[in-house]
Coordinates of C-alpha atoms in Angstrom, one line a residue:
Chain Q
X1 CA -23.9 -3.8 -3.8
X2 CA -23.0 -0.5 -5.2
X3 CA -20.5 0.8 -7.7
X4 CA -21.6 4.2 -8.3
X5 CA -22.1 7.4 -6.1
X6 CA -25.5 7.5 -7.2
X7 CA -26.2 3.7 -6.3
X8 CA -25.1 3.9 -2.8
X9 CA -27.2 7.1 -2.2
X10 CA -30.0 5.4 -3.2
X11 CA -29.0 2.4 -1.0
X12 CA -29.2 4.9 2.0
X13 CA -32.7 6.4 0.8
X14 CA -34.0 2.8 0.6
X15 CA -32.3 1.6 3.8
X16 CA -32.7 5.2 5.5
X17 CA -29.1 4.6 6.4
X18 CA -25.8 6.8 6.8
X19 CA -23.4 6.0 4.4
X20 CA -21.3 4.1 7.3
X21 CA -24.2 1.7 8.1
X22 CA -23.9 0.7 4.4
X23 CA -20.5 0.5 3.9
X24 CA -20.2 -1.9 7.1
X25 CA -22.9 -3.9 6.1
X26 CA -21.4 -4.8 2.6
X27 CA -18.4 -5.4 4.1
X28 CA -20.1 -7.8 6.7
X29 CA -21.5 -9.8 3.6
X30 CA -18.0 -9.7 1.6
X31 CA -15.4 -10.3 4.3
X32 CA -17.0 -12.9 6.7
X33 CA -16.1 -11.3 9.7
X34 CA -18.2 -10.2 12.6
X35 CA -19.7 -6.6 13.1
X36 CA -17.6 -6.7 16.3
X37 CA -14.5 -8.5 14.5
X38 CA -14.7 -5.4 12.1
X39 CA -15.2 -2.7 14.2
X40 CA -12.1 -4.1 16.2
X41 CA -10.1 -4.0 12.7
X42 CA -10.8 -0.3 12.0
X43 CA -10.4 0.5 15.2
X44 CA -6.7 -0.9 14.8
X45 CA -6.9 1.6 12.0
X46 CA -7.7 4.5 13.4
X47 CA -5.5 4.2 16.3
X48 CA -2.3 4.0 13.9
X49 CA -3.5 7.0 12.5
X50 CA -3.9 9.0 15.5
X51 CA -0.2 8.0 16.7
X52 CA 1.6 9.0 13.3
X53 CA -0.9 12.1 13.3
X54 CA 0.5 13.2 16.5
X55 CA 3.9 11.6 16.5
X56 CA 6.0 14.7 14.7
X57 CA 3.9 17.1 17.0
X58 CA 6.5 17.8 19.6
X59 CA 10.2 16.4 17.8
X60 CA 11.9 17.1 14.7
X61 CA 10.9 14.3 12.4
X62 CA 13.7 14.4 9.5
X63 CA 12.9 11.9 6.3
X64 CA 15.2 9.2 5.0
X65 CA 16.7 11.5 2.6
X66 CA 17.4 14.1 5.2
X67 CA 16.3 16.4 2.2
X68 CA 12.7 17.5 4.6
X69 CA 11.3 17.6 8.1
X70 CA 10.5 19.4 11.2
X71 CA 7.6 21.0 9.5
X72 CA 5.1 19.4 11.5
X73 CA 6.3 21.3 15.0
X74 CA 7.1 24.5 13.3
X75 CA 3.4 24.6 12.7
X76 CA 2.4 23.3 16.2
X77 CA 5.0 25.5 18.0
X78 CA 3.3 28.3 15.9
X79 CA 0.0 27.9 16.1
X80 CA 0.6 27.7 20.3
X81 CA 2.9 30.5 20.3
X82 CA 0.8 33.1 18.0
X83 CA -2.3 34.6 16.7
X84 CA -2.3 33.1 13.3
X85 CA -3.7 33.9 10.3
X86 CA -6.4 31.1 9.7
X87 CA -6.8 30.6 13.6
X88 CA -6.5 27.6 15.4
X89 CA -8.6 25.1 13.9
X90 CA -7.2 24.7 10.2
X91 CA -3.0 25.4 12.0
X92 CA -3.8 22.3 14.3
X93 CA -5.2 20.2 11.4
X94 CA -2.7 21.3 8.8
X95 CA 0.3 20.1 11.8
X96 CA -1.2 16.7 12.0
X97 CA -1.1 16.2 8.3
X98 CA 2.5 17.6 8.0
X99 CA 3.3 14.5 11.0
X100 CA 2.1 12.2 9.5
X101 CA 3.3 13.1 6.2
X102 CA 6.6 13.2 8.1
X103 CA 6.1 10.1 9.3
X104 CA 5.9 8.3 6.2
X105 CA 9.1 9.9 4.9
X106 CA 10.9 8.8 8.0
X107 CA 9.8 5.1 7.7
X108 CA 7.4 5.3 10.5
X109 CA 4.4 3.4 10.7
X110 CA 1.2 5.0 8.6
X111 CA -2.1 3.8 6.6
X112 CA -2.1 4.3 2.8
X113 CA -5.4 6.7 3.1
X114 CA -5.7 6.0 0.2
X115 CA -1.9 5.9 -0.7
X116 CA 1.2 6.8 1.6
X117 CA 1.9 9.8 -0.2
X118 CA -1.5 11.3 0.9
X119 CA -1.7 9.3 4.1
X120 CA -2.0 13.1 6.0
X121 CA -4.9 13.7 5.2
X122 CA -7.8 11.8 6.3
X123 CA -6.4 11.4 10.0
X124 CA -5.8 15.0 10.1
X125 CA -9.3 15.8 9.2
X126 CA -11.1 13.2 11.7
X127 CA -9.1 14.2 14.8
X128 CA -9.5 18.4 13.6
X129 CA -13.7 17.5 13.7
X130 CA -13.8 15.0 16.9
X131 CA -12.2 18.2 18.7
X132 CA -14.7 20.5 17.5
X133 CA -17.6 18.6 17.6
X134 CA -17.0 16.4 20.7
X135 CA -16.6 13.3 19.1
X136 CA -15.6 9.9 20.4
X137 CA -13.1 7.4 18.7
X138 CA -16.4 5.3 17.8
X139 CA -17.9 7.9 16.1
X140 CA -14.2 8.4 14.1
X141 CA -14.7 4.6 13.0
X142 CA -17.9 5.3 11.5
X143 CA -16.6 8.1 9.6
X144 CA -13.5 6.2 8.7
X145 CA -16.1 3.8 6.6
X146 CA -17.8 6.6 5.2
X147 CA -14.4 8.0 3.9
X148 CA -13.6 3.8 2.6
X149 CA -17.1 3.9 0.7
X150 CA -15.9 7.3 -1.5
X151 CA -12.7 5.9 -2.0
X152 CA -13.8 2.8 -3.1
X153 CA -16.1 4.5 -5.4
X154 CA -12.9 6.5 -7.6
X155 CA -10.8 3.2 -7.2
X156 CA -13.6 1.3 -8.9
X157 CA -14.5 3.9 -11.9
X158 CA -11.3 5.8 -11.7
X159 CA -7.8 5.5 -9.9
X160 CA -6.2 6.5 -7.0
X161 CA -2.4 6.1 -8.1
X162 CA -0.4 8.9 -8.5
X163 CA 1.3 7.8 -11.5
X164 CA -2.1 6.8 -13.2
X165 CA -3.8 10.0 -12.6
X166 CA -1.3 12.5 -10.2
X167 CA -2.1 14.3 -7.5
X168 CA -5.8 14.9 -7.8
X169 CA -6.0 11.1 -7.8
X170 CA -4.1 11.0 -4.0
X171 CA -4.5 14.2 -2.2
X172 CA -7.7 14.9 -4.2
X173 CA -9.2 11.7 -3.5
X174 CA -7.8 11.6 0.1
X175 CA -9.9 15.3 1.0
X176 CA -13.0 13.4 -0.4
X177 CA -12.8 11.1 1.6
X178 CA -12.2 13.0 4.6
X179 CA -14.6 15.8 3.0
X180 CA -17.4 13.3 3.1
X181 CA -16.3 11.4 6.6
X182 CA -16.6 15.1 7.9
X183 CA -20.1 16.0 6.8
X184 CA -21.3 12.8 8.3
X185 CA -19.6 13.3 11.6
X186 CA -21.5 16.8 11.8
X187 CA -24.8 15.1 10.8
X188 CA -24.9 16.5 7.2
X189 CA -26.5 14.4 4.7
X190 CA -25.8 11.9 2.3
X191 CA -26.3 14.4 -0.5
X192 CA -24.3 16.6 1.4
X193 CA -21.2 14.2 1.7
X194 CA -21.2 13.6 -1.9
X195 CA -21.3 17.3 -2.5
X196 CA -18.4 18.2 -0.3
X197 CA -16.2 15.1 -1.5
X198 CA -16.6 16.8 -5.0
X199 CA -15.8 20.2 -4.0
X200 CA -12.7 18.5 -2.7
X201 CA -11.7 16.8 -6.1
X202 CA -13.0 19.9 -8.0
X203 CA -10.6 22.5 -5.8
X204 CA -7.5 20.1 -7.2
X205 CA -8.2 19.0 -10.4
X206 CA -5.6 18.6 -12.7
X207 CA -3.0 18.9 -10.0
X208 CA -0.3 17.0 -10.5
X209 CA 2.5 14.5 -9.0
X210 CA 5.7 15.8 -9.5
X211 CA 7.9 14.8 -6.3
X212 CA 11.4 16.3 -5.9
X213 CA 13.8 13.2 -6.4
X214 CA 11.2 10.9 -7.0
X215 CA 10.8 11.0 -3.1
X216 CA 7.2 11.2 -1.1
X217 CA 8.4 14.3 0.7
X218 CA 7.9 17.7 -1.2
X219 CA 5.8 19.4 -2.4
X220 CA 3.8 16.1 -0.5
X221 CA 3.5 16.9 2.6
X222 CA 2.4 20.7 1.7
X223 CA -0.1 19.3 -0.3
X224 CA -1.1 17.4 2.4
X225 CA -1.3 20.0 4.9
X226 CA -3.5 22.2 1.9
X227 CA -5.4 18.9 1.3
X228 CA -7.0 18.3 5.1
X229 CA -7.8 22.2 4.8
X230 CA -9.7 21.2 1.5
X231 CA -11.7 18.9 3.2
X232 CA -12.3 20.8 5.8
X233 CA -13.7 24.2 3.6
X234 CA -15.5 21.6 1.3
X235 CA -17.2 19.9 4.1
X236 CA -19.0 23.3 5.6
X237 CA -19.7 24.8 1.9
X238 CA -21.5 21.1 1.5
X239 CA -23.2 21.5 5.5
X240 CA -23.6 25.2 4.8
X241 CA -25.9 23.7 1.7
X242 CA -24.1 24.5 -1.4
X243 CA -24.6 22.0 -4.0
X244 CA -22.3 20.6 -6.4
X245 CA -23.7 21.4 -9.6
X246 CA -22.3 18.4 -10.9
X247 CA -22.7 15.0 -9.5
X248 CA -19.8 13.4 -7.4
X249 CA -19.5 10.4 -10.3
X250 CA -19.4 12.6 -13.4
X251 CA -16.6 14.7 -10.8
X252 CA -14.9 11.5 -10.6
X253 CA -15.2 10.6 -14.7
X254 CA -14.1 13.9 -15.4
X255 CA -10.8 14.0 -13.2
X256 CA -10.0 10.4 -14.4
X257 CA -10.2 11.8 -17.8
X258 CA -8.2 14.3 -16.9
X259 CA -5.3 12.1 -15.3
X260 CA -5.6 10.4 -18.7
X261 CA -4.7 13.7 -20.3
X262 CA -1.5 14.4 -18.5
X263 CA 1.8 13.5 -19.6
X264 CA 3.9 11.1 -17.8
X265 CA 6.2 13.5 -17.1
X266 CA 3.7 14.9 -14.7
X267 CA 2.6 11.9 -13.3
X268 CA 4.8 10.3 -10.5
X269 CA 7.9 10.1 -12.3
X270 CA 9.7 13.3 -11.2
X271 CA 10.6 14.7 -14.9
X272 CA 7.8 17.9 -14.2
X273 CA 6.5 20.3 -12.2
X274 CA 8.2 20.7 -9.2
X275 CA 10.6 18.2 -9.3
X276 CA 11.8 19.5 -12.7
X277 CA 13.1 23.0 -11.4
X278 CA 16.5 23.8 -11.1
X279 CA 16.8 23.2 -7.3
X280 CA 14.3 20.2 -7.8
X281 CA 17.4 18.8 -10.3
X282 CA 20.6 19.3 -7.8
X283 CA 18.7 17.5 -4.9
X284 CA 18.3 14.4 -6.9
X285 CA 21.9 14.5 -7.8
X286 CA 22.9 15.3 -4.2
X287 CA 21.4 12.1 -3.5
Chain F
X1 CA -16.5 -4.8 -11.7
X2 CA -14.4 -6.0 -8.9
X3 CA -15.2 -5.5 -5.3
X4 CA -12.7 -3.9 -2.9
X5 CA -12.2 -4.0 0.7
X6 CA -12.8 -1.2 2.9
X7 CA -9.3 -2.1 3.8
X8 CA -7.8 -2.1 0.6
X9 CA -8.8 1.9 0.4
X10 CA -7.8 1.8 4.2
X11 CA -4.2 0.6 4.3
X12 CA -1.8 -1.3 3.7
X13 CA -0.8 -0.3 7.4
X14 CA 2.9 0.2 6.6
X15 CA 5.9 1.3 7.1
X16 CA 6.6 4.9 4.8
X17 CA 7.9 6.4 2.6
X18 CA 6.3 4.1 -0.1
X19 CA 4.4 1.6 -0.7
X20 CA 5.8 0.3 -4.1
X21 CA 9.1 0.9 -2.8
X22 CA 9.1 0.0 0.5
X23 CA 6.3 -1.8 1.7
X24 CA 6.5 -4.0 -1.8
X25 CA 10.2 -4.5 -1.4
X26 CA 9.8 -6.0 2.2
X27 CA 7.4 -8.7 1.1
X28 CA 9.9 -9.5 -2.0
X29 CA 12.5 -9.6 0.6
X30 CA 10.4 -11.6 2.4
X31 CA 8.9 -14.3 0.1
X32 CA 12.8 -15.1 -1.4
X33 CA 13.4 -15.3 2.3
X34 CA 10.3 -18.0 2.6
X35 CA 11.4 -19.6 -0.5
X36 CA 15.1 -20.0 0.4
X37 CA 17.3 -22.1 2.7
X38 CA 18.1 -19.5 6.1
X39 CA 21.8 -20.3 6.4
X40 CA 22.7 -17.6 3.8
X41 CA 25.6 -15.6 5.0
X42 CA 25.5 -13.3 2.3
X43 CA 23.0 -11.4 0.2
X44 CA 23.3 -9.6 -3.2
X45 CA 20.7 -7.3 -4.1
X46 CA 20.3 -6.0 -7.8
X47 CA 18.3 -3.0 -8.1
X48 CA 16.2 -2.6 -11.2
X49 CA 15.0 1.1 -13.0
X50 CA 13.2 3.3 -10.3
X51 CA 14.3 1.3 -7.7
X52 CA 18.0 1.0 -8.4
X53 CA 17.1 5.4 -8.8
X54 CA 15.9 5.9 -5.8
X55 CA 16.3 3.5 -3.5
X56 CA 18.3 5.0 -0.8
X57 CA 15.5 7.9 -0.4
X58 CA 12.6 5.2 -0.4
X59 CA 14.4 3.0 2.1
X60 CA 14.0 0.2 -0.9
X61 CA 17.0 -0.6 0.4
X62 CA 16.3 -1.4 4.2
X63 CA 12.9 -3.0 3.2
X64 CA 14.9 -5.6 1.4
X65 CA 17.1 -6.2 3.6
X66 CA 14.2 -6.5 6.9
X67 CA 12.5 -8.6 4.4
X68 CA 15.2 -11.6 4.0
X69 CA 15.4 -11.0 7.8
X70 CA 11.5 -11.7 8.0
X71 CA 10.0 -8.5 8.8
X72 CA 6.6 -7.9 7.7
X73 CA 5.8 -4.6 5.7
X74 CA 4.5 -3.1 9.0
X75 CA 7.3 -3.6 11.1
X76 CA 9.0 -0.1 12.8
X77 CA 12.2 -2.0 12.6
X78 CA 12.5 -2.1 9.3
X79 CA 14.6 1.5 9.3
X80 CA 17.1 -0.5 11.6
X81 CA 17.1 -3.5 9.6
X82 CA 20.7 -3.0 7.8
X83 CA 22.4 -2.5 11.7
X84 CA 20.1 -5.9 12.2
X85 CA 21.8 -7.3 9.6
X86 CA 25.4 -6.2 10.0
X87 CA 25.3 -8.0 14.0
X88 CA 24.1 -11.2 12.7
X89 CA 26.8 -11.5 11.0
X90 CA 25.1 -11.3 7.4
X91 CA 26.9 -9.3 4.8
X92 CA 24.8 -7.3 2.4
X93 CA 25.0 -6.0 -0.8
X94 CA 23.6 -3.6 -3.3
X95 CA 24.4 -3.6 -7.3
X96 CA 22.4 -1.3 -9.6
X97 CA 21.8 -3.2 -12.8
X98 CA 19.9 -3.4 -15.5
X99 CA 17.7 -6.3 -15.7
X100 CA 16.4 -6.3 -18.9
X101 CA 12.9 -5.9 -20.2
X102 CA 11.1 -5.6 -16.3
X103 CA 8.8 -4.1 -14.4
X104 CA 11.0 -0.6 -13.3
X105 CA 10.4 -2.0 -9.4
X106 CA 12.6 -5.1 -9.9
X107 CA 14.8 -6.5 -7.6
X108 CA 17.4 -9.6 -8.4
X109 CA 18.1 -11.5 -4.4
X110 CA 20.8 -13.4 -4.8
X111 CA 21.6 -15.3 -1.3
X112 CA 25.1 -16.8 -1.2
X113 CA 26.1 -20.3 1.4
X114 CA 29.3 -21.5 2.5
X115 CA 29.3 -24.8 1.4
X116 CA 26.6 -24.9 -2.0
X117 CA 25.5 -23.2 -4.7
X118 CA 23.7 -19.5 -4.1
X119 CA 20.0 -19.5 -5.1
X120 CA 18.3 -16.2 -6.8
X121 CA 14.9 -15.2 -6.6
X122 CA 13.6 -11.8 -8.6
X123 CA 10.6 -9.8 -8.1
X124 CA 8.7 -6.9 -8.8
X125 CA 6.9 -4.4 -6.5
X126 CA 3.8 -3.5 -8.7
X127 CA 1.9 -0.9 -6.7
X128 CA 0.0 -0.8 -3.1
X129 CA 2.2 -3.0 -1.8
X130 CA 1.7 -5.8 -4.7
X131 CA 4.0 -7.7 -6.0
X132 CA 5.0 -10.7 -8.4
X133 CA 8.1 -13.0 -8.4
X134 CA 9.0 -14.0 -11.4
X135 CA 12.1 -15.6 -11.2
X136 CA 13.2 -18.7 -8.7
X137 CA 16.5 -19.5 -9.4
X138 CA 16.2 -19.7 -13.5
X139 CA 12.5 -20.8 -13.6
X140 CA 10.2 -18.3 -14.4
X141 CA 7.3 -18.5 -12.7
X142 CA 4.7 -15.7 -11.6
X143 CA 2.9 -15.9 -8.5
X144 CA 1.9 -13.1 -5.7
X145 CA 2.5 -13.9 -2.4
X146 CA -1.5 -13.2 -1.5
X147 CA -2.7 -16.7 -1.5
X148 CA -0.8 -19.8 -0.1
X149 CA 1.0 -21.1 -2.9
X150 CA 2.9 -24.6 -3.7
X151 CA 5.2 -23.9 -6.6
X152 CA 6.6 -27.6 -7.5
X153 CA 8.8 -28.7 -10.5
X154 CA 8.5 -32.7 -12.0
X155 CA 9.0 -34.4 -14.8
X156 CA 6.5 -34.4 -17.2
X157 CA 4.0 -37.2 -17.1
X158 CA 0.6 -38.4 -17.4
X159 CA -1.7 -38.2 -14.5
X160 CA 0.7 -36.6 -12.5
X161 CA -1.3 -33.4 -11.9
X162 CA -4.5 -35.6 -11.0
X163 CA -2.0 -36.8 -8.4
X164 CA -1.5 -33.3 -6.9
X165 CA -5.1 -32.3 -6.8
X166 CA -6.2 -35.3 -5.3
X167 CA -3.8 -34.9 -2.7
X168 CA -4.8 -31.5 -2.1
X169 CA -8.5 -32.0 -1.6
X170 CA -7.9 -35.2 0.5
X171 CA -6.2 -32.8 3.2
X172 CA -8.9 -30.2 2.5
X173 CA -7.3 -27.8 0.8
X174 CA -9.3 -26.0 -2.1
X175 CA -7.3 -24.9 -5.3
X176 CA -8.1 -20.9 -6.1
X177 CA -5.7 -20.7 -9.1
X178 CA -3.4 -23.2 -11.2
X179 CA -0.8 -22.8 -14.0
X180 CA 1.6 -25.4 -15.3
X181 CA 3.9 -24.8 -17.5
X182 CA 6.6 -27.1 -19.2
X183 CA 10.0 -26.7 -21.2
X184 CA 12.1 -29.7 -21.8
X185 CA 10.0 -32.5 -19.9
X186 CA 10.2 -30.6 -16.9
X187 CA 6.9 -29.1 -15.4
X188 CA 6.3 -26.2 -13.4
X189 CA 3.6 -25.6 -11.7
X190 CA 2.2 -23.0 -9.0
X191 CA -1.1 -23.6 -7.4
X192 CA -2.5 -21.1 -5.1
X193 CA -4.8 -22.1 -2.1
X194 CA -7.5 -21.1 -0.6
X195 CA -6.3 -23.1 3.0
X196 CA -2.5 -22.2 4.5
X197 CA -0.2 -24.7 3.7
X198 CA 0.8 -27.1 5.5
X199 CA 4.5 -29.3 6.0
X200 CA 2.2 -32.7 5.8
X201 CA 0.4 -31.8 2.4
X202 CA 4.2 -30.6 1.0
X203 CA 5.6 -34.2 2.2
X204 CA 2.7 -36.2 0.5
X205 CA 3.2 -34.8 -2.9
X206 CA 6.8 -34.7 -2.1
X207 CA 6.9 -38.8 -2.3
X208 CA 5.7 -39.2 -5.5
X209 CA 8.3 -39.9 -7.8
X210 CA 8.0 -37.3 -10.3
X211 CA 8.6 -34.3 -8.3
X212 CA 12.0 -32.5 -8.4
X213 CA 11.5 -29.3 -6.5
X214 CA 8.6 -28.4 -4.1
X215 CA 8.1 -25.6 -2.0
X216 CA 5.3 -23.7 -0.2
X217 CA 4.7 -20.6 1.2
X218 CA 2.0 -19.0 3.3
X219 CA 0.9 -15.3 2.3
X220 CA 2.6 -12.4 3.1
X221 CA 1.1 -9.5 5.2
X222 CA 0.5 -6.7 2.9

């Protein structure tokens, strides 16, 4: 049906659909199930992302490795308990990344949104906008298609795997998605989806994966707290009607190509970055 | 260019930290599991390259073990799974070894009986949850887990695949994929299904006179 950014907006002209009406559809035609049976799947979805989004809200969550944790209340507790610097909003949304996040690491249940290491992300982002904007959990399905479609767009032309193309390819791709999702939800356009799910990949390209120990805990989860506020800024500079002066596909081109450029040492295999620091080092051998 | 899912962008739903890692090394646990006789009392696990690294951080380790317990990746018991194991009375273990020239996500699972010979199956966790076995008990073989699959061993012969397929569509069942090989007379073959398999179809092609080994297993949640 579509491969291409600029295919499926065209689709949407034609049909004078939302992207979500077109991403359902297709997957109507390809999967054989029902509109209902396929609502009732995502719906599934979305529900295991609002428990591990809220799980680590109220408790310490502390990872496998017991090397991380308890971030995602500190930031709840704080954003309760004081004035904040970024307010309310973006504190909230960057807690319910960190849970989830925390989640993962503690071998809870999550959805690969569109990996586990950036799983944070996307939920984060939906429940931030159905507060704001009054949403219902329908209207979070809808957007949780929309944010499928752009994902499915880089995993066909590009990759999504950390160790293919780092962190821009996760996180990056994972804002997007929710960057795009977000626009929709506020009744931005198609163009306008596109243009905020490039801001998202353009704010972190050439970011890479470089996890302490090999373990999907830090810098991770901080990069998933800084990843739902990236979709969240991209998403009202693309309602607010800046344009992406490059196209979402030649965005996606040019950060595969990038990926492609880094060495592996910076892509998922904890020899750079982060991991490779002097503390990064001892915790690995602590292990 | 191939067409994806909404739910492969969407999931695996799955229990953290990883999904190479953990969710894959729950359905390797879980196929040997399917592909082995139950009244192990012991298992050996050999960790492979990243895994045999980093395994007690992923939880490689308690994904393997829930998956010869017959968890699926998704299960929140899999973080419990080694206490699991310990009060059924099953004794695990974990060697890190080199496997040779693998995938770095390899695991040997060796499961050990009272009275008969252990059996071995090794796999490797390929990314998003995939993986491939390549190993059942000294045949290689390489098959996914995503599709019902018959693997089945038999001495070499004219006709005798004809045999199989026409067993197979006389209970229905429509082939998706089909490899044989053969070394020494001996054929193996893995056929992977469009239909679940079921215990008549394994008994039909089971009487012909030929077959040596058969075995078949029904996909694994990712």
């Amino acid at each position: 049906m579509f491969n291409t950014a600029s295919e499926l907006i065209k689709l949407c002209k034609e049909r004078n659909s939302k992207i979500s009406q077109i991403i359902i559809e297709k997957e109507i035609e390809s999967s054989r199930l029902t509109h209902e049976e396929l609502i009732e799947k995502m719906k599934e979805i979305l529900s295991t992302m609002q428990n591990s989004a809220k799980y680590s809200l109220d408790k310490e969550v502390i990872s496998v490795s017991k090397l991380t944790g308890g971030n995602a209340k500190k930031v709840e507790d704080y954003k309760n308990n004081n004035k904040t610097i970024c307010g309310k909003l973006i504190n909230s949304a960057m807690a319910m990344a960190l849970s989830t996040s925390e989640v993962n690491a503690s071998m809870g249940r999550i959805v690969a949104a569109p990996t586990a290491g950036a799983s944070g992300i996307l939920p984060a982002a939906l429940l931030t906008v159905k507060e704001r904007l009054n949403l219902s959990d329908e209207d979070l399905v809808m957007g949780l298609f929309t944010a499928a479609g752009i994902g499915e767009i880089v995993v066909k032309n590009a990759t999504v795997s950390g160790a293919e193309g780092g962190c821009q390819a996760e996180c990056g791709v994972a804002s997007a998605m929710a960057a795009a999702a977000v626009v929709e939800l506020a009744g931005g356009s198609v163009e306008a989806s596109f243009n905020a799910a490039s801001f998202s990949i353009i704010n972190v390209m050439g970011l890479v994966c470089d996890p302490v120990a090999g373990l999907v805990e830090f810098p991770c989860s901080i990069r998933n707290a800084s990843g739902v506020a990236n979709a969240l800024i991209s998403a009202d500079l693309a309602l607010a009607g800046v344009k992406s002066f490059v196209p979402f596909d030649e965005v996606v081109e040019a950060m595969y190509k990038v990926g492609k450029l880094m060495p592996e040492s910076l892509k998922e295999t904890a020899l750079g970055g982060i991991a490779d620091t002097k503390t990064g080092r001892e915790a690995w051998k602590r292990l | 260019m191939k067409d994806y899912s909404v739910f492969d962008v969407l999931g695996p739903v799955m229990i953290g930290p990883s999904s190479s890692h953990t969710a894959g090394a729950a359905r390797i646990g879980k196929i040997a599991r399917n592909l082995a006789d139950n009244s192990f009392y012991k298992v050996t696990f050999y960790l492979h390259g990243s895994f045999a690294k980093t395994y007690k951080g992923h939880g490689t380790d308690k994904a393997l073990v829930a998956g010869i317990l017959g968890m699926d990746p998704s299960d929140d018991q899999i973080r419990n799974s080694l206490k699991i194991a310990e009060k059924k009375g099953i004794d695990i273990e974990f060697i890190e070894e080199n496997l040779g020239y693998v995938h770095p996500n390899t695991a040997k699972i060796v499961f050990h009986y009272e009275n008969k010979e252990s059996f071995y199956v090794i796999g490797s966790s390929i990314g998003g949850g995939n993986v491939v076995i390549t190993n059942i008990n000294g045949t290689e073989i390489e098959f996914t887990g995503n599709y019902p699959t018959i693997l089945i061993k038999y001495r070499d012969k004219k006709g005798i695949i004809s045999k199989i397929t026409t067993i197979l569509s006389n209970h229905n069942i429509n082939i998706a994929t089909m490899k044989v090989t053969r070394e020494n007379k001996i054929a193996t073959m893995v056929v992977e299904l469009d239909n679940p398999v079921e215990n008549n179809t394994i008994e039909a092609i089971a009487s012909l006179n030929e077959i040596l080994y058969i075995t078949g297993i029904n996909p694994i949640e990712r």
